[in-house]
Amino acid sequence: MMKTLADYMEMSYRMEIVEDKDEGGFVVSYPDLPGCITCGETVESAVLSALDAKRAWLEVALEEGIEIYDPDNLDDYSGQFKLRIPRSLHRLLAEHSKREGISMNQYCVYLLSRNDAIFSK
């Protein structure tokens, strides 16, 4: 069954809001809708513009027959993955986590989060 514009507008597409430090204001995009991007002087105005941009993007995609993907869903991720590492690194991680008084899993989540924040800027 073909989805309508209303069907797509009801879907919870993830919105990313980034401050534009060069020009001022905020830039908003929808990662699951490639090229759907807008801006506003305040977060509130950027979000309102984003809803209009989403509608316009979906209208064009439906008219042009462009494939529209369903929004990414956190239910698709278990929060677990298996990783093979050298024994020497395993030992270092175990020692550092013990020194911090937390589990090695918590320590690794901390390290991954810290580095993800650095590299996602």
mmCIF file of C-alpha atoms in Angstrom:
data_model
loop_
_atom_site.group_PDB
_atom_site.id
_atom_site.type_symbol
_atom_site.label_atom_id
_atom_site.label_comp_id
_atom_site.label_asym_id
_atom_site.label_seq_id
_atom_site.Cartn_x
_atom_site.Cartn_y
_atom_site.Cartn_z
ATOM 1 C CA MET A 1 0.000 0.000 0.000
ATOM 2 C CA MET A 2 1.364 3.396 -1.000
ATOM 3 C CA LYS A 3 1.873 5.859 1.816
ATOM 4 C CA THR A 4 0.421 9.333 1.508
ATOM 5 C CA LEU A 5 1.941 12.672 2.411
ATOM 6 C CA ALA A 6 -0.094 12.588 5.630
ATOM 7 C CA ASP A 7 1.330 9.138 6.462
ATOM 8 C CA TYR A 8 4.900 10.384 6.050
ATOM 9 C CA MET A 9 4.230 13.616 7.957
ATOM 10 C CA GLU A 10 3.027 11.589 10.960
ATOM 11 C CA MET A 11 6.264 9.569 11.051
ATOM 12 C CA SER A 12 8.870 10.627 13.597
ATOM 13 C CA TYR A 13 11.861 11.494 11.460
ATOM 14 C CA ARG A 14 14.896 12.411 13.544
ATOM 15 C CA MET A 15 15.704 16.100 13.377
ATOM 16 C CA GLU A 16 19.254 17.372 13.903
ATOM 17 C CA ILE A 17 19.714 20.953 15.062
ATOM 18 C CA VAL A 18 23.153 22.564 14.859
ATOM 19 C CA GLU A 19 24.110 26.076 15.837
ATOM 20 C CA ASP A 20 25.620 28.030 12.938
ATOM 21 C CA LYS A 21 28.474 29.821 14.678
ATOM 22 C CA ASP A 22 29.601 31.579 11.469
ATOM 23 C CA GLU A 23 26.308 33.001 10.221
ATOM 24 C CA GLY A 24 24.290 32.875 13.444
ATOM 25 C CA GLY A 25 21.063 31.010 13.976
ATOM 26 C CA PHE A 26 20.468 27.290 13.683
ATOM 27 C CA VAL A 27 20.571 24.747 10.872
ATOM 28 C CA VAL A 28 18.105 21.858 10.922
ATOM 29 C CA SER A 29 18.251 18.683 8.855
ATOM 30 C CA TYR A 30 16.576 15.291 8.697
ATOM 31 C CA PRO A 31 19.250 12.586 8.275
ATOM 32 C CA ASP A 32 16.715 10.125 6.853
ATOM 33 C CA LEU A 33 15.550 12.635 4.215
ATOM 34 C CA PRO A 34 18.718 13.417 2.210
ATOM 35 C CA GLY A 35 19.039 17.087 1.358
ATOM 36 C CA CYS A 36 16.123 18.175 3.576
ATOM 37 C CA ILE A 37 17.725 21.091 5.372
ATOM 38 C CA THR A 38 16.679 24.546 6.535
ATOM 39 C CA CYS A 39 17.590 27.203 9.078
ATOM 40 C CA GLY A 40 16.194 29.791 11.448
ATOM 41 C CA GLU A 41 17.399 32.576 13.697
ATOM 42 C CA THR A 42 16.151 30.802 16.836
ATOM 43 C CA VAL A 43 15.697 27.114 17.638
ATOM 44 C CA GLU A 44 11.940 27.632 17.596
ATOM 45 C CA SER A 45 11.916 29.290 14.177
ATOM 46 C CA ALA A 46 14.325 26.673 12.813
ATOM 47 C CA VAL A 47 12.037 23.853 13.977
ATOM 48 C CA LEU A 48 8.996 25.516 12.389
ATOM 49 C CA SER A 49 10.962 25.951 9.154
ATOM 50 C CA ALA A 50 12.028 22.317 9.369
ATOM 51 C CA LEU A 51 8.420 21.135 9.445
ATOM 52 C CA ASP A 52 7.715 23.158 6.295
ATOM 53 C CA ALA A 53 10.896 21.833 4.667
ATOM 54 C CA LYS A 54 9.930 18.264 5.567
ATOM 55 C CA ARG A 55 6.498 18.702 3.966
ATOM 56 C CA ALA A 56 7.988 20.264 0.810
ATOM 57 C CA TRP A 57 10.698 17.565 0.552
ATOM 58 C CA LEU A 58 8.102 14.793 0.897
ATOM 59 C CA GLU A 59 5.755 16.405 -1.643
ATOM 60 C CA VAL A 60 8.522 16.598 -4.246
ATOM 61 C CA ALA A 61 9.703 13.054 -3.495
ATOM 62 C CA LEU A 62 6.165 11.708 -3.940
ATOM 63 C CA GLU A 63 5.640 13.674 -7.181
ATOM 64 C CA GLU A 64 9.002 12.625 -8.628
ATOM 65 C CA GLY A 65 8.812 8.996 -7.489
ATOM 66 C CA ILE A 66 11.884 9.358 -5.271
ATOM 67 C CA GLU A 67 12.185 6.559 -2.725
ATOM 68 C CA ILE A 68 11.281 7.712 0.768
ATOM 69 C CA TYR A 69 12.757 5.682 3.582
ATOM 70 C CA ASP A 70 11.001 5.104 6.869
ATOM 71 C CA PRO A 71 12.653 6.868 9.807
ATOM 72 C CA ASP A 72 15.537 5.183 11.566
ATOM 73 C CA ASN A 73 14.230 3.406 14.644
ATOM 74 C CA LEU A 74 16.117 2.800 17.903
ATOM 75 C CA ASP A 75 14.289 -0.529 18.188
ATOM 76 C CA ASP A 76 16.583 -1.705 15.363
ATOM 77 C CA TYR A 77 19.561 -1.495 17.734
ATOM 78 C CA SER A 78 20.115 -3.812 20.685
ATOM 79 C CA GLY A 79 22.773 -1.688 22.360
ATOM 80 C CA GLN A 80 25.211 -4.572 22.177
ATOM 81 C CA PHE A 81 28.011 -5.581 19.862
ATOM 82 C CA LYS A 82 30.903 -7.966 20.176
ATOM 83 C CA LEU A 83 34.413 -6.690 19.713
ATOM 84 C CA ARG A 84 37.636 -8.668 19.537
ATOM 85 C CA ILE A 85 40.643 -6.758 20.884
ATOM 86 C CA PRO A 86 44.250 -7.657 21.664
ATOM 87 C CA ARG A 87 44.807 -9.130 25.121
ATOM 88 C CA SER A 88 47.158 -6.296 26.013
ATOM 89 C CA LEU A 89 44.431 -3.722 25.320
ATOM 90 C CA HIS A 90 41.936 -5.811 27.289
ATOM 91 C CA ARG A 91 44.329 -5.744 30.249
ATOM 92 C CA LEU A 92 44.814 -1.956 29.997
ATOM 93 C CA LEU A 93 41.064 -1.330 29.823
ATOM 94 C CA ALA A 94 40.475 -3.624 32.803
ATOM 95 C CA GLU A 95 43.187 -1.835 34.810
ATOM 96 C CA HIS A 96 41.893 1.653 33.959
ATOM 97 C CA SER A 97 38.297 0.761 34.757
ATOM 98 C CA LYS A 98 39.340 -0.800 38.070
ATOM 99 C CA ARG A 99 41.283 2.358 38.948
ATOM 100 C CA GLU A 100 38.148 4.435 38.163
ATOM 101 C CA GLY A 101 35.989 2.076 40.236
ATOM 102 C CA ILE A 102 33.624 1.204 37.391
ATOM 103 C CA SER A 103 33.021 -1.841 35.227
ATOM 104 C CA MET A 104 34.994 -2.259 32.037
ATOM 105 C CA ASN A 105 31.723 -1.935 30.068
ATOM 106 C CA GLN A 106 30.986 1.424 31.725
ATOM 107 C CA TYR A 107 34.551 2.570 31.078
ATOM 108 C CA CYS A 108 34.359 1.591 27.396
ATOM 109 C CA VAL A 109 31.004 3.377 27.000
ATOM 110 C CA TYR A 110 32.612 6.468 28.527
ATOM 111 C CA LEU A 111 35.566 6.281 26.110
ATOM 112 C CA LEU A 112 33.340 5.714 23.075
ATOM 113 C CA SER A 113 30.989 8.545 24.063
ATOM 114 C CA ARG A 114 33.833 10.979 24.656
ATOM 115 C CA ASN A 115 35.459 10.218 21.318
ATOM 116 C CA ASP A 116 32.151 10.230 19.440
ATOM 117 C CA ALA A 117 31.425 13.704 20.790
ATOM 118 C CA ILE A 118 34.850 14.902 19.604
ATOM 119 C CA PHE A 119 34.550 13.435 16.106
ATOM 120 C CA SER A 120 30.901 14.393 15.487
ATOM 121 C CA LYS A 121 31.638 18.132 15.658
#
